[in-house]
CSV table of C-alpha atoms and ligand atoms in Angstrom, one decimal:
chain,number,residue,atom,x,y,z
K,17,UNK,CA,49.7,20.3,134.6
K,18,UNK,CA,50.6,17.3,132.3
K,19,UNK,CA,48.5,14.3,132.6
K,20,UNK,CA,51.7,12.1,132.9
K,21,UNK,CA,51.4,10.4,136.1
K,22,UNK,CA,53.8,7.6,136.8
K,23,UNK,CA,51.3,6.3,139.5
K,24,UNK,CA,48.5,4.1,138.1
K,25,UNK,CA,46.3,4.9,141.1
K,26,UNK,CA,47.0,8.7,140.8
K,27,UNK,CA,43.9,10.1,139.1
K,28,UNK,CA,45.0,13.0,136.5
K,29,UNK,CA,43.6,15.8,135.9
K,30,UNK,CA,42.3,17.3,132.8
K,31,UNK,CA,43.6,20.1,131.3
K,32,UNK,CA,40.4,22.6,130.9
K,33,UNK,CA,41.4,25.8,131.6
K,34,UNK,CA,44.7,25.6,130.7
K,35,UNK,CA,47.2,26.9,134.1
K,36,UNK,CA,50.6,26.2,135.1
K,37,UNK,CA,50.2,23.5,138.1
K,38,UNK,CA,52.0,24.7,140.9
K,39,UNK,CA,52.3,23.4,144.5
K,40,UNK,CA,51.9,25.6,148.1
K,41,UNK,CA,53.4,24.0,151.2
K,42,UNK,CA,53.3,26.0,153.6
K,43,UNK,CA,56.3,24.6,155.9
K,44,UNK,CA,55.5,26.7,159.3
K,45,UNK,CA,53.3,29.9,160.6
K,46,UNK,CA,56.3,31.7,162.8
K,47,UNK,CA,58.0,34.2,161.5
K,48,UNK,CA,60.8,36.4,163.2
K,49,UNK,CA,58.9,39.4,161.6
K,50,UNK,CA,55.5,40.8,162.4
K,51,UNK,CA,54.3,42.7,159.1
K,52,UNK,CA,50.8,44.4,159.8
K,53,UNK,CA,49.5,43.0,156.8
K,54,UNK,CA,50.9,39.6,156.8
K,55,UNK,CA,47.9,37.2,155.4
K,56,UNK,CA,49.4,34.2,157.2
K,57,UNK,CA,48.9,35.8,160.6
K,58,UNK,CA,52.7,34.9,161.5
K,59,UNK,CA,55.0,36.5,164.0
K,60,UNK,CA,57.7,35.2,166.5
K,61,UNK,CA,54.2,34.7,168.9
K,62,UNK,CA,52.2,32.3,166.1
K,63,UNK,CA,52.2,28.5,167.0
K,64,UNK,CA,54.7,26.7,164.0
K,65,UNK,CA,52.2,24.6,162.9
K,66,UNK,CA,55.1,22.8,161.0
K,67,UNK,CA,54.2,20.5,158.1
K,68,UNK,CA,57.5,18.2,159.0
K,69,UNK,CA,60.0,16.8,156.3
K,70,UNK,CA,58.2,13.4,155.8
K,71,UNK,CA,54.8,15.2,154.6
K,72,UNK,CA,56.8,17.6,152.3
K,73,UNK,CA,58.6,15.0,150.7
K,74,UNK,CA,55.7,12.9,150.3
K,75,UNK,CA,53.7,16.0,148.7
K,76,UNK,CA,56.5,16.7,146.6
K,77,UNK,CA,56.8,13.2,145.1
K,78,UNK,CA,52.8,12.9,144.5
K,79,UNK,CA,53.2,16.7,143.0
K,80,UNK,CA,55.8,15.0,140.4
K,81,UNK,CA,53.6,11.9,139.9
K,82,UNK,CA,50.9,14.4,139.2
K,83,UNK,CA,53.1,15.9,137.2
K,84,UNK,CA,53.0,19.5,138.8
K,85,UNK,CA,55.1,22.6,137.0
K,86,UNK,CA,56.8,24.0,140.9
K,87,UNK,CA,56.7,23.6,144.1
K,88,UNK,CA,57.1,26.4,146.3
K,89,UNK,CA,57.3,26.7,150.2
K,90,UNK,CA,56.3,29.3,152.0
K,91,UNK,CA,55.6,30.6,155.6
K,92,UNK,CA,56.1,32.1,158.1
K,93,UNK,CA,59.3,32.2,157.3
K,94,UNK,CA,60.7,28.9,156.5
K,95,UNK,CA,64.2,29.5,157.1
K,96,UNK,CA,63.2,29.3,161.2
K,97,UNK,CA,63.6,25.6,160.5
K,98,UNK,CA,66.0,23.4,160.9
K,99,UNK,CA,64.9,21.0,158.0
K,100,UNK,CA,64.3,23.3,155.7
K,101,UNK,CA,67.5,23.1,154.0
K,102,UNK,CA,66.3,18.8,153.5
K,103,UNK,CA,63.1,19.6,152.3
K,104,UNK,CA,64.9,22.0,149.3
K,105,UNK,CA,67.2,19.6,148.5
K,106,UNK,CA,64.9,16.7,148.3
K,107,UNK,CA,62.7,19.0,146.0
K,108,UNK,CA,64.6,21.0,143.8
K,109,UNK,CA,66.7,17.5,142.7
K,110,UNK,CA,63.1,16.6,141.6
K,111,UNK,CA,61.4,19.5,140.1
K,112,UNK,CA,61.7,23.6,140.0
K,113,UNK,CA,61.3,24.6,143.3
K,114,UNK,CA,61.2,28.5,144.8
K,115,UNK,CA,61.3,29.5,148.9
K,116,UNK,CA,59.8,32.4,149.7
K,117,UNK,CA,61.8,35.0,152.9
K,118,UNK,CA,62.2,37.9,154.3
K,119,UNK,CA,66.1,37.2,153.7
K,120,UNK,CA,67.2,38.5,157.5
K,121,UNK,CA,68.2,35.0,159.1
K,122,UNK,CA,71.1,34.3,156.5
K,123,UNK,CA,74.3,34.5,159.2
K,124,UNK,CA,76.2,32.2,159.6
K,125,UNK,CA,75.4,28.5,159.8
K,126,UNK,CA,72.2,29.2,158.2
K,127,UNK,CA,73.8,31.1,155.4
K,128,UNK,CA,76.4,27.9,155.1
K,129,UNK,CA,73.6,25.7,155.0
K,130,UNK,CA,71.8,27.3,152.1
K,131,UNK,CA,74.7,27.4,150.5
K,132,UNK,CA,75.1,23.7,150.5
K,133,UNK,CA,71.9,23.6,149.2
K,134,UNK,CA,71.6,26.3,146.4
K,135,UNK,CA,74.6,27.4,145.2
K,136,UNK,CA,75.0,25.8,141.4
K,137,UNK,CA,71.7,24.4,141.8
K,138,UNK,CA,69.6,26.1,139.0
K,139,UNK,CA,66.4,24.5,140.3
K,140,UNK,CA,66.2,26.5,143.5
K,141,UNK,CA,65.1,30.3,143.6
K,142,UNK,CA,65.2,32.3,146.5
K,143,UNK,CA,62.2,34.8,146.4
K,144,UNK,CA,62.4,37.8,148.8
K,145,UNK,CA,60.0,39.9,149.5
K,146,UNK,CA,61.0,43.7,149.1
K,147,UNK,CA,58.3,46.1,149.2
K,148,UNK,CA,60.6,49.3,148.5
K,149,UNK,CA,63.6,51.4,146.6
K,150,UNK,CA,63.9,53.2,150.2
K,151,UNK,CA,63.4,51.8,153.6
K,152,UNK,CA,60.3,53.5,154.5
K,153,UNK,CA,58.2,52.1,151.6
K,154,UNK,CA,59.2,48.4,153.4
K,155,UNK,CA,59.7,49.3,157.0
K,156,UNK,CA,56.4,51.1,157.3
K,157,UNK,CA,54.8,47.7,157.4
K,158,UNK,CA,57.3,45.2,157.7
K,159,UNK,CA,59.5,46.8,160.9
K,160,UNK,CA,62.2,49.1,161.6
K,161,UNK,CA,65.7,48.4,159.5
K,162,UNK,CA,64.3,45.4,157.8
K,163,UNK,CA,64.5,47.3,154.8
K,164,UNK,CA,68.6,47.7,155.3
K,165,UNK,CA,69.0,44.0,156.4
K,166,UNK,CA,67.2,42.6,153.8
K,167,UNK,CA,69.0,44.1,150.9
K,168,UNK,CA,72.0,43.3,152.7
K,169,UNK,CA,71.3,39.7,152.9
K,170,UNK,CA,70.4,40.1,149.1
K,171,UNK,CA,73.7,41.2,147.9
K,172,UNK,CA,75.8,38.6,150.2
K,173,UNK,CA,73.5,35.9,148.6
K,174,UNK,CA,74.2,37.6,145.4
K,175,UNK,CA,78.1,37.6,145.9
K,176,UNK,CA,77.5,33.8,146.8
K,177,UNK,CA,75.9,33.1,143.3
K,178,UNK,CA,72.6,32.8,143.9
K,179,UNK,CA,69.7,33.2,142.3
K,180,UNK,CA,67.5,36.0,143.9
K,181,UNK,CA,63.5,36.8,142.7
K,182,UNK,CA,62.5,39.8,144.4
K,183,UNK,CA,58.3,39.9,145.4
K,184,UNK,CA,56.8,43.4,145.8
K,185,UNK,CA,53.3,44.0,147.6
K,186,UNK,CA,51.9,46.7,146.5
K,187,UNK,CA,50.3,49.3,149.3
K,188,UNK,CA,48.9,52.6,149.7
K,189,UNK,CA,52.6,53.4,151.0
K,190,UNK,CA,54.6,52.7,147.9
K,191,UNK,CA,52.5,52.8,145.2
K,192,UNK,CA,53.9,56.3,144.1
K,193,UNK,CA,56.9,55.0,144.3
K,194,UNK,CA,57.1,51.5,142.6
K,195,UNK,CA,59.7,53.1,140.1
K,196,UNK,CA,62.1,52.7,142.9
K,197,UNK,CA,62.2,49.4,143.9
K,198,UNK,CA,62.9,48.9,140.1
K,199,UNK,CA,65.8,50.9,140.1
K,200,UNK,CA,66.5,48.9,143.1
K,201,UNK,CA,66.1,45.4,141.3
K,202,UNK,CA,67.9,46.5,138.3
K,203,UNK,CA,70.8,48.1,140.2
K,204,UNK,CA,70.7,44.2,141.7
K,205,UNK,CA,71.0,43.4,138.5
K,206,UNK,CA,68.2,41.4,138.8
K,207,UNK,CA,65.5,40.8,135.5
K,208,UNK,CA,62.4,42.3,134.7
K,209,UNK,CA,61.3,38.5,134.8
K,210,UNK,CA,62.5,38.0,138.0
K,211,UNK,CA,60.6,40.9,140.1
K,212,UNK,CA,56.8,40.7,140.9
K,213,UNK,CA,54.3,43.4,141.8
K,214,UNK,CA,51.0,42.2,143.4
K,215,UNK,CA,48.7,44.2,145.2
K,216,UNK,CA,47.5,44.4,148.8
K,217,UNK,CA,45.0,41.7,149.9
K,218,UNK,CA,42.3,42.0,152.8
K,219,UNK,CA,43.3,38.8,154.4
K,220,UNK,CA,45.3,37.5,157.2
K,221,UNK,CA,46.6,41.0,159.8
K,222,UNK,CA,45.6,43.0,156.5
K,223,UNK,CA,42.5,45.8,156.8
K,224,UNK,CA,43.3,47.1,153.4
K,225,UNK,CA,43.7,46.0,150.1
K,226,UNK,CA,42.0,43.3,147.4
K,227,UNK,CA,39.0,41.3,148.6
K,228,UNK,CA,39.9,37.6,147.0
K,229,UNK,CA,38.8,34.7,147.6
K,230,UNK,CA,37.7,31.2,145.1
K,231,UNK,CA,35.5,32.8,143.2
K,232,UNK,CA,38.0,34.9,141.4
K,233,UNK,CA,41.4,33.9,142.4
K,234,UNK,CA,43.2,31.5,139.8
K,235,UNK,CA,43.9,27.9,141.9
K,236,UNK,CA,47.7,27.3,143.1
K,237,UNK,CA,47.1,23.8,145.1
K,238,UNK,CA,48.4,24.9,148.7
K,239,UNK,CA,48.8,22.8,151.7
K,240,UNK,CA,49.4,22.6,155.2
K,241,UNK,CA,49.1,20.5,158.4
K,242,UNK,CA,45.2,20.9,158.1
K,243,UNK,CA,44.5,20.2,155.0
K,244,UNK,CA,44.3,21.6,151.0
K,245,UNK,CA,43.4,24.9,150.2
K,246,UNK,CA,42.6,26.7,146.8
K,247,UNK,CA,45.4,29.2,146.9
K,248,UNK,CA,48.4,30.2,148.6
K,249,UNK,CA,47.1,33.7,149.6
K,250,UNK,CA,44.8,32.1,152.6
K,251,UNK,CA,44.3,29.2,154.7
K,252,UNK,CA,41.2,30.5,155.7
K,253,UNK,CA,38.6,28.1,156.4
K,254,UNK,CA,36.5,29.6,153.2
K,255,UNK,CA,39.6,28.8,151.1
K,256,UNK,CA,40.1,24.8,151.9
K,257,UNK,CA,39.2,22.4,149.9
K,258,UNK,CA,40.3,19.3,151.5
K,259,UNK,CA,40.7,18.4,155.0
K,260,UNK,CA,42.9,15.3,153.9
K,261,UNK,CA,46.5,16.4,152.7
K,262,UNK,CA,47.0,12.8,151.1
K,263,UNK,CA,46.4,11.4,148.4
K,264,UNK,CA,46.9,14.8,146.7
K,265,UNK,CA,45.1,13.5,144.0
K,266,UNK,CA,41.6,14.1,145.5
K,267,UNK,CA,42.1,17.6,146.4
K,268,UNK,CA,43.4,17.9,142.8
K,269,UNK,CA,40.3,16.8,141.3
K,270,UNK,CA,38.1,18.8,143.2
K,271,UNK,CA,39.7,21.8,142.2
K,272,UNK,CA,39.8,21.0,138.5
K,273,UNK,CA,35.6,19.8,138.6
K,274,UNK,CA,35.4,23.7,140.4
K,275,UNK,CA,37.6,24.7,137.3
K,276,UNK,CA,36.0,23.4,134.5
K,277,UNK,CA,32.2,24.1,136.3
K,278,UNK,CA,33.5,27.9,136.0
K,279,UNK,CA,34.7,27.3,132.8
K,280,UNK,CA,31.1,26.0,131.8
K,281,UNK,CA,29.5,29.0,133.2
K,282,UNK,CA,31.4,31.4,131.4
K,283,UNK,CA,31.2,33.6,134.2
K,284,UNK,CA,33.9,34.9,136.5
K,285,UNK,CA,37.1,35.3,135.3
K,286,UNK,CA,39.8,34.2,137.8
K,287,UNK,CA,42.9,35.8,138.6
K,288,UNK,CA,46.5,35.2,139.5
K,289,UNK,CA,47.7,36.6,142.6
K,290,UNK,CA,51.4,35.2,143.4
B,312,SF4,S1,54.5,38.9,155.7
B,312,SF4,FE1,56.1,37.3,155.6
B,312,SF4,S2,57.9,38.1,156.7
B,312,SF4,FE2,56.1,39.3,157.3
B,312,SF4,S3,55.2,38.3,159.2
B,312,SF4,FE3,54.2,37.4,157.4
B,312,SF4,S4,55.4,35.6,156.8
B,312,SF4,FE4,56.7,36.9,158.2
């Protein structure tokens, strides 16, 4: 994060370790799918929990005052909303911004509506999550045909211009077979740069995979309607750090004194997991 606030009252801060800045919202906790290991707990069933298009604006303006790399909103699914399309406009005209989705909602006035939105606008990336080359690898936790639907929704959004990042989890199911979801990506022709492979993490609906948590997870500021959290992976209650979303700024600085006391320990070193 740069130290370049434009707000006089916005506390910066330092720069020790050195990280890419990026900002979480999480814009709601439904989802129209019900993946076994979803760490957000989401599924048609979850309460929405929605942060609302004032608060995102305002933590997107204080994340540019704080002078904050990306902003990226996640779920649930966020595309359940209908002011989802406002909140992307209002912050990719202001700084890099990514949504993360399944990709099955994009019919019609949904699909025009992101359109409006995205297409020609190089500061908005759509990033889908696509856990297979084959349906099975992707279905197996994420439902029936959502394998099919979701590449299918990929190459319409394609056709349209857009610019797609494809997100892999990594499970016991697919890790044989990670070669083909690159085949996959590359026959999207989507770049190297633009796919992701993270492993499984014990959190959330999730039995299996990575036990993560502060002490060795790399910070990524993420908020919702309850508060600010360490890291997009959880919103646990052993993950928050502030029960006050605004002024950013504090949350901010709490994280970066829990940085740079790790840093003076010289133990622990933290991860990225996103
Ligand atoms: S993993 Fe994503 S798509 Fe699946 S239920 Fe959770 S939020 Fe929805």
């Amino acid at each position: 994060m740069d130290s370049n606030s434009t707000n006089g009252s916005t506390p910066a801060p330092s720069c020790q370790p050195a990280l890419q800045w990026k900002l979480w919202i999480y814009t709601n906790y439904d989802c129209n799918l019900r993946c076994s290991y979803c760490v957000a707990k989401s599924s048609p069933n979850a309460l929405r929990r929605a942060i609302g298009l004032g608060n995102a604006q305002r933590l997107v303006d204080e994340a540019v005052a704080l002078g904050f790399d990306e902003v990226f909103f996640t779920g649930g699914e966020p595309f359940i909303l209908k002011e989802i399309y406002a909140m992307l406009a209002y912050s990719s005209a202001r700084v890099k911004t990514s949504v993360l989705t399944n990709a099955m909602l994009f019919q019609n006035s949904r699909l025009e509506q992101l359109l409006a939105v995205a297409t020609g606008n190089d500061n908005l990336i759509l990033q889908v999550s696509l856990d297979g080359g084959v349906a099975e690898h992707h279905d197996f936790y994420r439902g029936k045909d959502s394998w099919q639907k979701t590449v299918d929704s990929i190459r319409t959004l394609q056709q349209h211009g857009l610019r797609i990042r494809l997100s892999t989890t990594e499970t016991p199911v697919n890790t044989g077979h990670l070669d083909l979801v690159c085949d996959l990506h590359r026959s999207l022709g989507i770049p190297e740069t633009d796919h992701f492979i993270r492993p499984l993490a014990r959190r959330g609906y999730s039995k299996e995979g990575l036990e993560l948590a502060m002490s060795n997870l790399l910070p990524e500021v993420t908020v919702n309607l309850d508060g600010v959290f360490w890291h997009p992976l959880s919103t646990d209650a052993d993950m928050q750090v502030s029960k006050s979303i605004f002024p950013l700024s504090t949350a901010v600085q709490r994280i970066q004194e829990q940085l740079d006391t790790i840093a003076s320990t010289g133990r622990a070193s933290l991860m990225t997991f996103t």
